XYZ file of C-alpha atoms in Angstrom:
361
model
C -3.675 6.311 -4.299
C -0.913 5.441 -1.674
C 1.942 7.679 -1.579
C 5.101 6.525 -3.626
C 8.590 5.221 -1.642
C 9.721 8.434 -0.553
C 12.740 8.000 -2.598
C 11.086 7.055 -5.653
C 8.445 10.209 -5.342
C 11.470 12.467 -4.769
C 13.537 11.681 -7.649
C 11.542 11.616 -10.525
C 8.881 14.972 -9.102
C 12.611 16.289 -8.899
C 13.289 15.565 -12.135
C 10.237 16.782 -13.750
C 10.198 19.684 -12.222
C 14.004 20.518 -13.440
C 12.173 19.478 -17.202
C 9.755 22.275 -16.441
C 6.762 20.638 -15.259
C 3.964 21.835 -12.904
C 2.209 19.017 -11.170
C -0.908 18.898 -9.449
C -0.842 16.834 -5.718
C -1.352 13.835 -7.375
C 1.447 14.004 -9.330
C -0.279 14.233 -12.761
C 1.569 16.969 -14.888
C -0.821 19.918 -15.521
C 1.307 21.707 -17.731
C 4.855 22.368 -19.271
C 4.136 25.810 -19.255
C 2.279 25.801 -22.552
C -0.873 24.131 -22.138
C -2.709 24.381 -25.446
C 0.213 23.928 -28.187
C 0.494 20.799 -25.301
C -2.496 19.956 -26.541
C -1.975 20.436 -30.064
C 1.084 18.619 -30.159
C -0.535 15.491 -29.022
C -2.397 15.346 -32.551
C 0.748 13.940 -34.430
C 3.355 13.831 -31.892
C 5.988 12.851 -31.061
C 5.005 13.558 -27.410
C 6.276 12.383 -24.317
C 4.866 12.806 -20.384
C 5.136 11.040 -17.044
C 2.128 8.460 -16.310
C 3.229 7.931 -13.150
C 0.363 8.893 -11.234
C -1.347 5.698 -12.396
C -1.724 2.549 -10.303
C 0.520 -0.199 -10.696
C 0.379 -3.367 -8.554
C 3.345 -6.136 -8.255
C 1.609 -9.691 -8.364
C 4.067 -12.355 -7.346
C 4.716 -16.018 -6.043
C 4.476 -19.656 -7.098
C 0.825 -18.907 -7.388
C 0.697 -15.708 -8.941
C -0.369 -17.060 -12.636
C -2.999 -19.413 -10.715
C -4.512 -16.695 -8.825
C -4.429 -13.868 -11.549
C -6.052 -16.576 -13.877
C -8.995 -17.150 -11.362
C -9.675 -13.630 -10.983
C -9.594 -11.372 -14.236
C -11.293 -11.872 -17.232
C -8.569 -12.274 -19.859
C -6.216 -15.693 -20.591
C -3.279 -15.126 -18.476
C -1.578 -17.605 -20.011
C -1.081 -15.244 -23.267
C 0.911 -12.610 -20.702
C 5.148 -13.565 -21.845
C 8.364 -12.077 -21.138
C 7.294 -10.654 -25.120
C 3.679 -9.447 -24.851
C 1.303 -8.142 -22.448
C -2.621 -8.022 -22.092
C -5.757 -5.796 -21.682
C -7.578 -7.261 -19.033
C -10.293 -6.482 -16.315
C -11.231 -7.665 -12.766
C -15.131 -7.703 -12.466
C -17.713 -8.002 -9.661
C -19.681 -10.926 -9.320
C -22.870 -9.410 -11.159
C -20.087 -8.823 -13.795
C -19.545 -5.226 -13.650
C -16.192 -3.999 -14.318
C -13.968 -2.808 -11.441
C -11.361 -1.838 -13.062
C -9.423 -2.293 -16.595
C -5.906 -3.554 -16.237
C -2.922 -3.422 -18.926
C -0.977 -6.395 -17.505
C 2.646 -7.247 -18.303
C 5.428 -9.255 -17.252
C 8.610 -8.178 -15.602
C 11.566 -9.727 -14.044
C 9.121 -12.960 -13.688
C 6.606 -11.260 -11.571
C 3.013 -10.155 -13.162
C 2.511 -6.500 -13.016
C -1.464 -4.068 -13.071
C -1.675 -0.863 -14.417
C -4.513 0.670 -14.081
C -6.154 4.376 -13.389
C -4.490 5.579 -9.468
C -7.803 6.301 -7.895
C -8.263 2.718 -7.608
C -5.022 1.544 -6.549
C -6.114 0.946 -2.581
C -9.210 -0.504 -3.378
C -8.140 -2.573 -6.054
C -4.771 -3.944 -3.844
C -7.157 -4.704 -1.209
C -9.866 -6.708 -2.629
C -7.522 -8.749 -4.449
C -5.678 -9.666 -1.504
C -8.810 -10.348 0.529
C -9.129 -13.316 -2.386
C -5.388 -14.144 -1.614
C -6.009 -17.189 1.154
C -3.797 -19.088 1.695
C -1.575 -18.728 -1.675
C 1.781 -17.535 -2.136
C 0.695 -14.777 -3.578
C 1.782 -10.768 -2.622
C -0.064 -7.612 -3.945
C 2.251 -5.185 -3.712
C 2.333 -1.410 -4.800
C 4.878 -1.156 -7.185
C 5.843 2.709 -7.440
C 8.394 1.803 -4.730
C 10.725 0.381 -7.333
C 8.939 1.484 -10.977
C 8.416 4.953 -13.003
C 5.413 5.156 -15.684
C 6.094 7.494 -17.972
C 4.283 7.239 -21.668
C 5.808 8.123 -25.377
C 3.650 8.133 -28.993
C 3.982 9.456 -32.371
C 3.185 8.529 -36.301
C 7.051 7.831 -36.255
C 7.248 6.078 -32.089
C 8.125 2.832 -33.531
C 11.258 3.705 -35.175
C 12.399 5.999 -32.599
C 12.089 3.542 -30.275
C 14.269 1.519 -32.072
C 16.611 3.615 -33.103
C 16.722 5.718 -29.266
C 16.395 2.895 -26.810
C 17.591 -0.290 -29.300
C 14.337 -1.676 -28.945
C 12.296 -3.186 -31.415
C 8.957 -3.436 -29.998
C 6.083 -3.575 -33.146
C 2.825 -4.754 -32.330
C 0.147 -3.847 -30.069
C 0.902 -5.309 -26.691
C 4.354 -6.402 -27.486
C 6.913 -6.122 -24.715
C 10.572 -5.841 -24.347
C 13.348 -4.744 -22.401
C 15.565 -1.213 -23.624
C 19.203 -2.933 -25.209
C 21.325 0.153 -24.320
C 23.896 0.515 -21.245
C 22.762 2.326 -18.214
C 18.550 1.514 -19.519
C 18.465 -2.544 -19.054
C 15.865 -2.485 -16.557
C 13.426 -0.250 -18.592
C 10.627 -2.421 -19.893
C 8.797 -1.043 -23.313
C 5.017 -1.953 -24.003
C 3.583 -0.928 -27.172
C -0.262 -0.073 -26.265
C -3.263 0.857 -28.719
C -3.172 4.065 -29.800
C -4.121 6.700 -33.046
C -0.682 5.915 -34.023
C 2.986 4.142 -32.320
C 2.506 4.589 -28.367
C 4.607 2.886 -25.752
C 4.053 2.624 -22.265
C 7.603 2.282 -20.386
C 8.297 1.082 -16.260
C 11.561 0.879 -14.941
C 13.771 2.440 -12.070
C 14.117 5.559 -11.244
C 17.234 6.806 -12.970
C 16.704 4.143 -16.013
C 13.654 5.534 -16.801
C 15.580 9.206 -16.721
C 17.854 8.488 -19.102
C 15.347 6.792 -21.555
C 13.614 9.998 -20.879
C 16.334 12.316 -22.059
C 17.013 10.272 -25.102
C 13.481 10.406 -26.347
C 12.944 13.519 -25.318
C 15.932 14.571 -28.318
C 12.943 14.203 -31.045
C 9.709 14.983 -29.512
C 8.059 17.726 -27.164
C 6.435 17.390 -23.753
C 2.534 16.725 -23.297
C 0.972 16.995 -20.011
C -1.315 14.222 -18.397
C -4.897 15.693 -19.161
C -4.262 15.122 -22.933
C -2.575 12.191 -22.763
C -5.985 10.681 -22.107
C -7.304 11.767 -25.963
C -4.909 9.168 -27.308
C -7.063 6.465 -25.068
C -10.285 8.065 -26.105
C -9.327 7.881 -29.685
C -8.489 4.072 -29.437
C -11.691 3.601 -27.599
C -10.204 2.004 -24.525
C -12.116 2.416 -21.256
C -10.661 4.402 -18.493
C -12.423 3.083 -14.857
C -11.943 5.397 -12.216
C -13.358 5.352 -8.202
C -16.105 7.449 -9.985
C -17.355 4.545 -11.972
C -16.083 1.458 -10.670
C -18.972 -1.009 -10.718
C -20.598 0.087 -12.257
C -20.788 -0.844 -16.009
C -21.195 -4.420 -17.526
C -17.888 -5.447 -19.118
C -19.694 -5.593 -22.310
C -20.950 -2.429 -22.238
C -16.755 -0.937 -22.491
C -16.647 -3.290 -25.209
C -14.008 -5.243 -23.454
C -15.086 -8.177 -25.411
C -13.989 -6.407 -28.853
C -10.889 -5.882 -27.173
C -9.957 -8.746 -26.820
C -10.253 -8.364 -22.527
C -12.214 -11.206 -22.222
C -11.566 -15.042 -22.787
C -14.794 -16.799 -22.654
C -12.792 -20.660 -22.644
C -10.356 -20.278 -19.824
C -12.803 -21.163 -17.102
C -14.161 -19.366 -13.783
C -13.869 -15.560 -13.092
C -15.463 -13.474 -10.946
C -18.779 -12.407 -12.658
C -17.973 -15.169 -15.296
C -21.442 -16.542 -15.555
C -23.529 -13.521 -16.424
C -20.542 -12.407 -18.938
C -20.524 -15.498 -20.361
C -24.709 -15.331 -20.501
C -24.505 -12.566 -22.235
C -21.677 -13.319 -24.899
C -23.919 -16.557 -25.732
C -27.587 -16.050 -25.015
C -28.127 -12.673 -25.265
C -27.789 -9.164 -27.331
C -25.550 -6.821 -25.849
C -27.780 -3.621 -25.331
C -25.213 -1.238 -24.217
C -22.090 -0.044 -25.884
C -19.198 2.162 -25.406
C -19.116 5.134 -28.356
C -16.925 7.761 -29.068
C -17.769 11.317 -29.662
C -16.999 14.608 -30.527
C -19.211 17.534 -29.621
C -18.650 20.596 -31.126
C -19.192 22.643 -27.592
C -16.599 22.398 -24.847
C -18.288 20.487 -21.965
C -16.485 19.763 -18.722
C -17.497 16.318 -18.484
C -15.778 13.803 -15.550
C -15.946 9.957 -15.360
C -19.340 8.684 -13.861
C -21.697 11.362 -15.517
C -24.594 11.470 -17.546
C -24.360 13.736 -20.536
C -27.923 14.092 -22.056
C -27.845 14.403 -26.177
C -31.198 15.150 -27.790
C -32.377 14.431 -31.748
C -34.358 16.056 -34.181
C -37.095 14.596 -32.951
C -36.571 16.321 -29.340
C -36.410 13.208 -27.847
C -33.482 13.105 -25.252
C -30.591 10.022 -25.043
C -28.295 9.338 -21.884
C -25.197 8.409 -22.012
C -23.037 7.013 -19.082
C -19.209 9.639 -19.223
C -16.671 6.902 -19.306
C -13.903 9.650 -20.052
C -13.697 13.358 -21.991
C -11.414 15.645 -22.627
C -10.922 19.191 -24.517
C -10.199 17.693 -28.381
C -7.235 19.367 -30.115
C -8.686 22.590 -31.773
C -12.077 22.765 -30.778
C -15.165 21.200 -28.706
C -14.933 18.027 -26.809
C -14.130 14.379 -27.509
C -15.590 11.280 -25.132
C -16.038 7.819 -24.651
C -19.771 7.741 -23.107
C -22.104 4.459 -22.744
C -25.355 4.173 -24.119
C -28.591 1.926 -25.237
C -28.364 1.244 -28.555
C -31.716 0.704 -29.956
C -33.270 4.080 -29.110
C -29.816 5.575 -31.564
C -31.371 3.019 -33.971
C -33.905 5.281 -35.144
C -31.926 8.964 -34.922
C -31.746 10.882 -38.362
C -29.077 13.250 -38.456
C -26.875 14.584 -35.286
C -27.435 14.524 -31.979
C -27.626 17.741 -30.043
C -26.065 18.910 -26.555
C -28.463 20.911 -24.823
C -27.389 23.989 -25.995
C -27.840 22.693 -29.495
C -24.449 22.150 -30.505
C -23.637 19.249 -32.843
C -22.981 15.911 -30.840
C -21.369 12.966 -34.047
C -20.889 9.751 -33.041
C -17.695 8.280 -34.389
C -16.340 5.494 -35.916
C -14.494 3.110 -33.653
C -11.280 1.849 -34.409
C -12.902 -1.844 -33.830
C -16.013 -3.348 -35.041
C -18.611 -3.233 -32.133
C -21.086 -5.410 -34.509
C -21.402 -8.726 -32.788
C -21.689 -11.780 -34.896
């Protein structure tokens, strides 16, 4: 990931550090100073932490909605001043590069998206820039990330920042004096959790008023809140290398299959209306703690001794005990499995329910 405007990077690593956190050289919080109620914390929240350290990309010009529409695999023309999209930029073979919450803001489209990607990801989609007017820009020279969720986020959103931002992927702008430029997104989560952007010192106040009713988290188990909602995190590790399918962006609504020509359009599209998807994205919890990264294979066995593969997407340390992931996998050999699946060390591996449907019609 590039470095941030120097200004920008000062600032807010200043002011996290004066809130008590200790950040890796990345910028990703590691801890508050009290890593595993951190962790437990997260289960109900309120919680609150800087996502800064992901990507975020400025798309603008008179040709910024053409472009954008040509290249990713969602409807653009559903992104408003009042709600924002998951979306994803694919290969031509139709593997997923990377997986994009888009949003508007201050009429210019805006990518967030895991920060391992952000140099890659600026520069391929310029290459496709021509002659447009169109600018990829990085962002973090104007814009703080910071995330906030809890059973109770939507009201204290409204009632902290005058906001009243309700359903998934609706957008708005904070009504209070001093926070104007701070835009909210509500995202999917186990329960109310907002993504916010805005300057520097806008985003610091919002900060401070949230920060009244909830307690810190750090940016490791921020990530659990994604796993639970089953949304795909693509990092340098795995970038490209996964159908978009297979993440079920299509239950996610990532993917419009009407809007016309994307990049690895055809074979998505073969897929979606031809074919049986043969791959999905699951959720799990194993009851052993595994450190498991992005682009892995974690091997589960049955009863039977027979052994299944499954692609690491993303994991994490769950909240008491063992691990929780998001791992892809074939799903006719699970057809057939009686009872749990195994880690090697025999500990119990339990698929879990989504929070969508992955059935396909």
């Amino acid at each position: 990931m590039t470095d941030l405007n120097e200004t920008t990077q000062t600032s807010w690593q200043a002011f996290l550090t004066e809130q008590g956190a200790q950040l890796d050289e990345h910028g990703k919080i590691v801890t508050f100073g009290h890593a595993e109620v951190e962790r437990y914390l997260i289960k109900h929240g309120p919680v609150l932490t800087s996502l800064n350290e992901q990507a975020l990309l400025k798309v603008s010009g008179s040709d910024a909605f053409d472009f954008l529409q040509g290249q990713l695999t969602a409807d653009l023309a559903e992104v408003t001043d009042q709600n924002a999209q998951l979306s994803s930029y694919c290969d031509p073979k139709g593997n997923v590069l990377a997986v994009f919450l888009i949003f508007k803001y201050q009429n210019d489209f805006y990518l967030s998206f895991e920060g391992s990607l952000q140099s890659a990801i600026q520069k391929r989609l310029s290459m496709f820039v021509l002659r447009s007017d169109v600018q990829v820009t990085d962002a973090h020279d104007h814009l703080v990330h910071i995330g906030y969720g809890g059973e109770f986020g939507d009201l204290d959103i409204q009632r902290r920042l005058n906001t009243k931002v309700k359903e998934v992927y609706e957008t708005g702008l904070v009504e209070m004096e001093g926070m104007e430029q701070v835009c909210v997104v509500k995202v999917p989560g186990p329960y109310h959790k907002y993504d916010l952007f805005g300057p520097a010192d806008q985003i610091q106040q919002a900060w401070l008023k949230l920060r009244d009713n909830c307690d810190f988290t750090n940016s490791q188990d921020w990530r659990l809140l994604n796993i639970a909602a089953g949304i795909p995190e693509i990092t340098r590790a795995n970038s490209g290398t996964l159908m978009a399918q297979f993440l079920n962006l299509d239950k996610l609504n990532a993917i419009n299959f009407k809007k016309g020509c994307f990049p690895g359009q055809e074979i998505i599209a073969r897929i979606h209306y031809r074919g049986k998807v043969t791959k999905r994205m699951l959720r799990l919890h194993l009851e052993e703690a595994l450190s498991l990264s992005a682009g892995e294979t974690l091997k589960l066995k049955d009863s039977a001794g027979k052994t299944h593969s499954f692609d690491v997407i993303s994991a994490n340390p769950d909240v008491l005990s063992g691990t929780r992931c998001l791992a892809v996998a074939s799903l006719k050999p699970l057809e057939s499995v009686e009872g749990n699946l195994m880690t090697e060390s025999g500990k119990a591996a339990i698929i879990e329910p989504m929070p969508y449907s992955l059935t396909d019609e």
